[in-house]
Short mmCIF file of C-alpha atoms in Angstrom, two decimals:
data_model
loop_
_atom_site.label_atom_id
_atom_site.label_comp_id
_atom_site.label_asym_id
_atom_site.label_seq_id
_atom_site.Cartn_x
_atom_site.Cartn_y
_atom_site.Cartn_z
CA GLY C 592 231.51 16.77 63.10
CA GLU C 593 233.47 13.88 64.53
CA ASN C 594 234.73 11.10 62.27
CA VAL C 595 235.80 7.78 63.79
CA GLU C 596 237.67 5.17 61.79
CA GLN C 597 237.97 1.59 63.04
CA HIS C 598 240.23 -1.25 61.94
CA PRO C 599 240.14 -4.07 61.15
CA SER C 600 236.60 -4.73 59.98
CA THR C 601 236.93 -8.45 60.72
CA LEU C 602 239.23 -10.29 63.08
CA SER C 603 239.60 -14.03 63.57
CA VAL C 604 241.66 -15.28 66.50
CA GLN C 605 242.42 -18.61 68.08
CA GLU C 606 240.91 -19.14 71.51
CA GLY C 607 243.39 -17.98 74.12
CA ASP C 608 245.12 -15.48 71.82
CA SER C 609 244.80 -11.71 72.05
CA ALA C 610 242.67 -9.42 69.91
CA VAL C 611 243.43 -5.78 69.18
CA ILE C 612 241.08 -3.26 67.58
CA LYS C 613 242.26 0.24 66.67
CA CYS C 614 240.35 3.47 66.20
CA THR C 615 241.24 7.01 65.24
CA TYR C 616 239.15 10.13 65.70
CA SER C 617 239.25 13.51 64.04
CA ASP C 618 238.10 16.09 66.59
CA SER C 619 240.60 16.96 69.30
CA ALA C 620 237.69 18.21 71.44
CA SER C 621 236.40 14.64 71.91
CA ASN C 622 237.03 13.63 75.50
CA TYR C 623 235.24 10.35 76.15
CA PHE C 624 235.78 7.08 74.32
CA PRO C 625 233.52 4.10 75.05
CA TRP C 626 233.67 0.64 73.55
CA TYR C 627 230.57 -1.41 72.87
CA LYS C 628 230.01 -5.09 72.20
CA GLN C 629 226.99 -6.12 70.16
CA GLU C 630 225.78 -9.68 69.98
CA LEU C 631 223.30 -10.92 67.41
CA GLY C 632 219.81 -9.64 68.05
CA LYS C 633 220.86 -7.37 70.91
CA GLY C 634 221.67 -3.74 71.42
CA PRO C 635 225.25 -2.58 71.97
CA GLN C 636 226.57 -3.22 75.47
CA LEU C 637 229.10 -0.89 77.06
CA ILE C 638 232.16 -2.95 77.98
CA ILE C 639 234.77 -0.35 78.86
CA ASP C 640 235.38 3.35 78.45
CA ILE C 641 238.19 5.82 78.87
CA ARG C 642 238.26 9.54 79.49
CA SER C 643 240.65 11.93 77.85
CA ASN C 644 242.65 12.54 81.03
CA VAL C 645 243.59 8.85 81.27
CA GLY C 646 246.07 6.96 79.09
CA GLU C 647 245.09 3.39 79.90
CA LYS C 648 242.33 1.50 81.67
CA LYS C 649 242.00 -2.19 82.37
CA ASP C 650 239.12 -4.40 83.44
CA GLN C 651 240.01 -8.08 83.80
CA ARG C 652 240.80 -9.33 80.26
CA ILE C 653 239.90 -6.06 78.55
CA ALA C 654 242.06 -2.97 78.32
CA VAL C 655 241.84 0.28 76.44
CA THR C 656 244.62 2.73 75.61
CA LEU C 657 244.33 6.31 74.46
CA ASN C 658 246.89 8.49 72.70
CA LYS C 659 245.42 11.98 72.56
CA THR C 660 248.31 13.41 70.60
CA ALA C 661 247.85 10.89 67.82
CA LYS C 662 244.03 10.84 68.25
CA HIS C 663 244.19 7.11 68.51
CA PHE C 664 242.66 4.59 70.91
CA SER C 665 242.69 0.82 71.02
CA LEU C 666 240.87 -2.11 72.61
CA HIS C 667 242.86 -5.12 73.76
CA ILE C 668 241.24 -8.42 74.69
CA THR C 669 243.52 -11.02 76.19
CA GLU C 670 242.95 -14.77 76.58
CA THR C 671 240.03 -14.66 74.17
CA GLN C 672 237.12 -17.01 74.75
CA PRO C 673 234.28 -18.15 72.45
CA GLU C 674 231.87 -15.77 74.21
CA ASP C 675 234.03 -12.86 73.05
CA SER C 676 232.76 -13.47 69.50
CA ALA C 677 230.66 -10.41 68.63
CA VAL C 678 230.78 -7.07 66.84
CA TYR C 679 232.77 -4.41 68.67
CA PHE C 680 232.28 -0.69 68.16
CA CYS C 681 234.49 2.15 69.27
CA ALA C 682 233.00 5.60 69.74
CA ALA C 683 234.01 9.15 70.51
CA VAL C 684 231.92 11.79 72.21
CA TYR C 685 231.81 15.15 70.48
CA ASP C 686 229.26 17.80 71.43
CA TYR C 687 227.45 15.27 73.68
CA LYS C 688 226.92 12.95 70.71
CA LEU C 689 228.34 9.47 70.23
CA SER C 690 230.06 8.98 66.89
CA PHE C 691 230.70 5.32 66.20
CA GLY C 692 233.29 3.48 64.22
CA ALA C 693 232.09 1.04 61.56
CA GLY C 694 232.56 -1.98 63.82
CA THR C 695 234.83 -5.03 64.01
CA THR C 696 233.43 -8.53 63.76
CA VAL C 697 235.50 -10.69 66.08
CA THR C 698 235.40 -14.46 65.71
CA VAL C 699 237.12 -16.63 68.29
CA ARG C 700 238.02 -20.06 66.89
CA ALA C 701 237.90 -22.97 69.31
CA LYS H 173 217.38 -2.43 87.95
CA ALA H 174 215.56 -2.92 84.66
CA GLY H 175 217.37 -1.94 81.49
CA VAL H 176 216.23 0.17 78.58
CA THR H 177 213.10 -1.23 76.98
CA GLN H 178 211.89 -0.61 73.47
CA THR H 179 208.55 -1.41 71.88
CA PRO H 180 207.68 -2.90 69.56
CA ARG H 181 210.66 -5.16 68.87
CA TYR H 182 209.66 -5.79 65.26
CA LEU H 183 207.60 -3.76 62.85
CA ILE H 184 206.66 -4.13 59.20
CA LYS H 185 205.31 -1.13 57.30
CA THR H 186 204.80 -0.13 53.70
CA ARG H 187 206.18 2.88 51.90
CA GLY H 188 204.35 6.09 52.65
CA GLN H 189 203.10 5.01 56.05
CA GLN H 190 204.27 6.47 59.33
CA VAL H 191 205.54 4.71 62.42
CA THR H 192 206.01 5.49 66.11
CA LEU H 193 208.61 3.74 68.23
CA SER H 194 208.74 3.85 72.01
CA CYS H 195 211.59 3.80 74.50
CA SER H 196 211.55 3.56 78.28
CA PRO H 197 214.90 4.53 79.82
CA ILE H 198 216.54 3.07 82.88
CA SER H 199 214.83 4.39 85.99
CA GLY H 200 216.35 7.71 86.98
CA HIS H 201 217.95 8.36 83.59
CA ARG H 202 216.91 11.66 82.09
CA SER H 203 218.71 11.65 78.77
CA VAL H 204 217.48 9.54 75.87
CA SER H 205 219.24 9.25 72.53
CA TRP H 206 218.12 7.52 69.34
CA TYR H 207 220.32 5.84 66.75
CA GLN H 208 219.71 4.19 63.41
CA GLN H 209 221.76 1.10 62.60
CA THR H 210 222.06 -0.23 59.06
CA PRO H 211 224.62 -2.54 57.44
CA GLY H 212 225.69 0.19 55.04
CA GLN H 213 225.81 3.26 57.28
CA GLY H 214 226.50 1.69 60.65
CA LEU H 215 225.31 3.42 63.81
CA GLN H 216 224.14 6.95 63.18
CA PHE H 217 222.92 9.47 65.73
CA LEU H 218 219.35 10.69 65.23
CA PHE H 219 218.61 12.97 68.20
CA GLU H 220 218.91 13.31 71.94
CA TYR H 221 216.43 14.50 74.53
CA PHE H 222 217.07 15.75 78.01
CA SER H 223 214.31 16.92 80.33
CA GLU H 224 211.76 16.90 77.49
CA THR H 225 213.93 19.12 75.28
CA GLN H 226 215.73 18.10 72.13
CA ARG H 227 219.34 19.02 72.82
CA ASN H 228 221.04 17.55 69.76
CA LYS H 229 220.03 16.41 66.32
CA GLY H 230 221.85 14.35 63.72
CA ASN H 231 221.80 14.73 59.96
CA PHE H 232 218.46 13.14 59.19
CA PRO H 233 215.53 14.63 57.24
CA GLY H 234 212.59 16.23 58.98
CA ARG H 235 210.56 13.04 58.50
CA PHE H 236 212.34 11.81 61.60
CA SER H 237 211.09 13.40 64.79
CA GLY H 238 210.88 12.59 68.44
CA ARG H 239 209.72 13.72 71.81
CA GLN H 240 210.28 13.02 75.46
CA PHE H 241 207.68 12.94 78.19
CA SER H 242 207.91 14.14 81.77
CA ASN H 243 208.65 10.59 82.97
CA SER H 244 211.67 10.52 80.55
CA ARG H 245 210.02 8.00 78.23
CA SER H 246 210.63 8.87 74.62
CA GLU H 247 209.05 8.24 71.26
CA MET H 248 210.37 8.70 67.78
CA ASN H 249 208.24 9.06 64.69
CA VAL H 250 209.08 8.51 61.07
CA SER H 251 206.61 9.83 58.53
CA THR H 252 206.25 8.99 54.85
CA LEU H 253 208.36 5.86 55.17
CA GLU H 254 210.89 5.02 52.48
CA LEU H 255 212.54 1.68 51.71
CA GLY H 256 215.81 3.09 52.99
CA ASP H 257 214.32 3.61 56.44
CA SER H 258 214.51 -0.13 57.04
CA ALA H 259 216.89 -0.43 59.96
CA LEU H 260 217.38 -1.30 63.60
CA TYR H 261 216.41 1.72 65.69
CA LEU H 262 218.21 1.85 68.99
CA CYS H 263 217.42 3.89 72.03
CA ALA H 264 220.01 4.65 74.69
CA SER H 265 219.62 6.31 78.05
CA SER H 266 222.07 8.03 80.35
CA LEU H 267 221.84 9.45 83.83
CA VAL H 268 222.66 13.01 82.91
CA GLN H 269 223.79 14.86 79.85
CA THR H 270 227.49 15.31 80.36
CA ASP H 271 230.56 15.04 78.23
CA TYR H 272 231.19 11.63 79.81
CA ASN H 273 228.08 10.28 78.26
CA GLU H 274 227.77 6.69 79.51
CA GLN H 275 224.92 5.49 77.38
CA PHE H 276 223.09 2.20 77.89
CA PHE H 277 221.28 0.73 74.91
CA GLY H 278 218.01 -1.09 74.56
CA PRO H 279 217.55 -4.13 72.29
CA GLY H 280 216.22 -2.01 69.43
CA THR H 281 213.19 -2.02 67.17
CA ARG H 282 213.67 -3.75 63.83
CA LEU H 283 211.73 -1.77 61.22
CA THR H 284 211.15 -3.26 57.79
CA VAL H 285 209.65 -1.06 55.08
CA LEU H 286 208.12 -2.89 52.11
#
C-alpha cells in the first residue's frame, strides 16, 4: 500500500512569515494529492489539492508543488496569520483510498 | 449546501459492548469513507462505500463493519469494543468514486471506551 511521510511534525512561525510542509509518497501510481487543515474539535478541511499532471497550484496565500519523479510534494503558506494555526495533513490517493501523512502542527506566533 | 453530518458527536462505551455510528453525506454525494484518527496511528482508512457496496477496506479486524443505504447514508459498527478502539471516527463523502477523490469530512464522532 501507499506510505506517506510528512515533515516537520511541528512548525512555529512568526506572523507574516512563510511556512513550508513537505511530504513524500511511495507508490508511483498515486495521482491525486490533497492537503487538509484540521482545527481543534473539527474534521479535516480540504484546503488545496493537486493532480499528478500538474506541477504547481496556487490559491491566494496557499500553494502546492509536486515533483512526480522524486515522489515529493509540498505545501507553502505565505504571509501566515494567526488563523493559520492548525494541524495540516498531506495525503496521497492510491487505489481510491486516501493515505495520510502523520500531520504537522503549525503555530503562528503573533 | 449542508456538510457531512455525523451522529452522535460523543459516545462513551465499556469494553465488550458494541457501537453504531451514523454518517449523512453531502446531498448528491454517493461515496462515503470512514477513517479512524488516534494520536498514535494518525488517520487510518477503514472502508469506503459507493452505491451501497463496499469498494475498499483498510487493515482493520472484522469487528469493524459498515453499510450504506440507498439514500447514501452510512453506518459503521464496532463490536466487542476494546480500549484501543477509543478514537475520533471520521466520515467523508465525495461526489463520485474516482481517482481524483475530493473527500469532504464531517466533524467526527469521539468514541471513548472504558
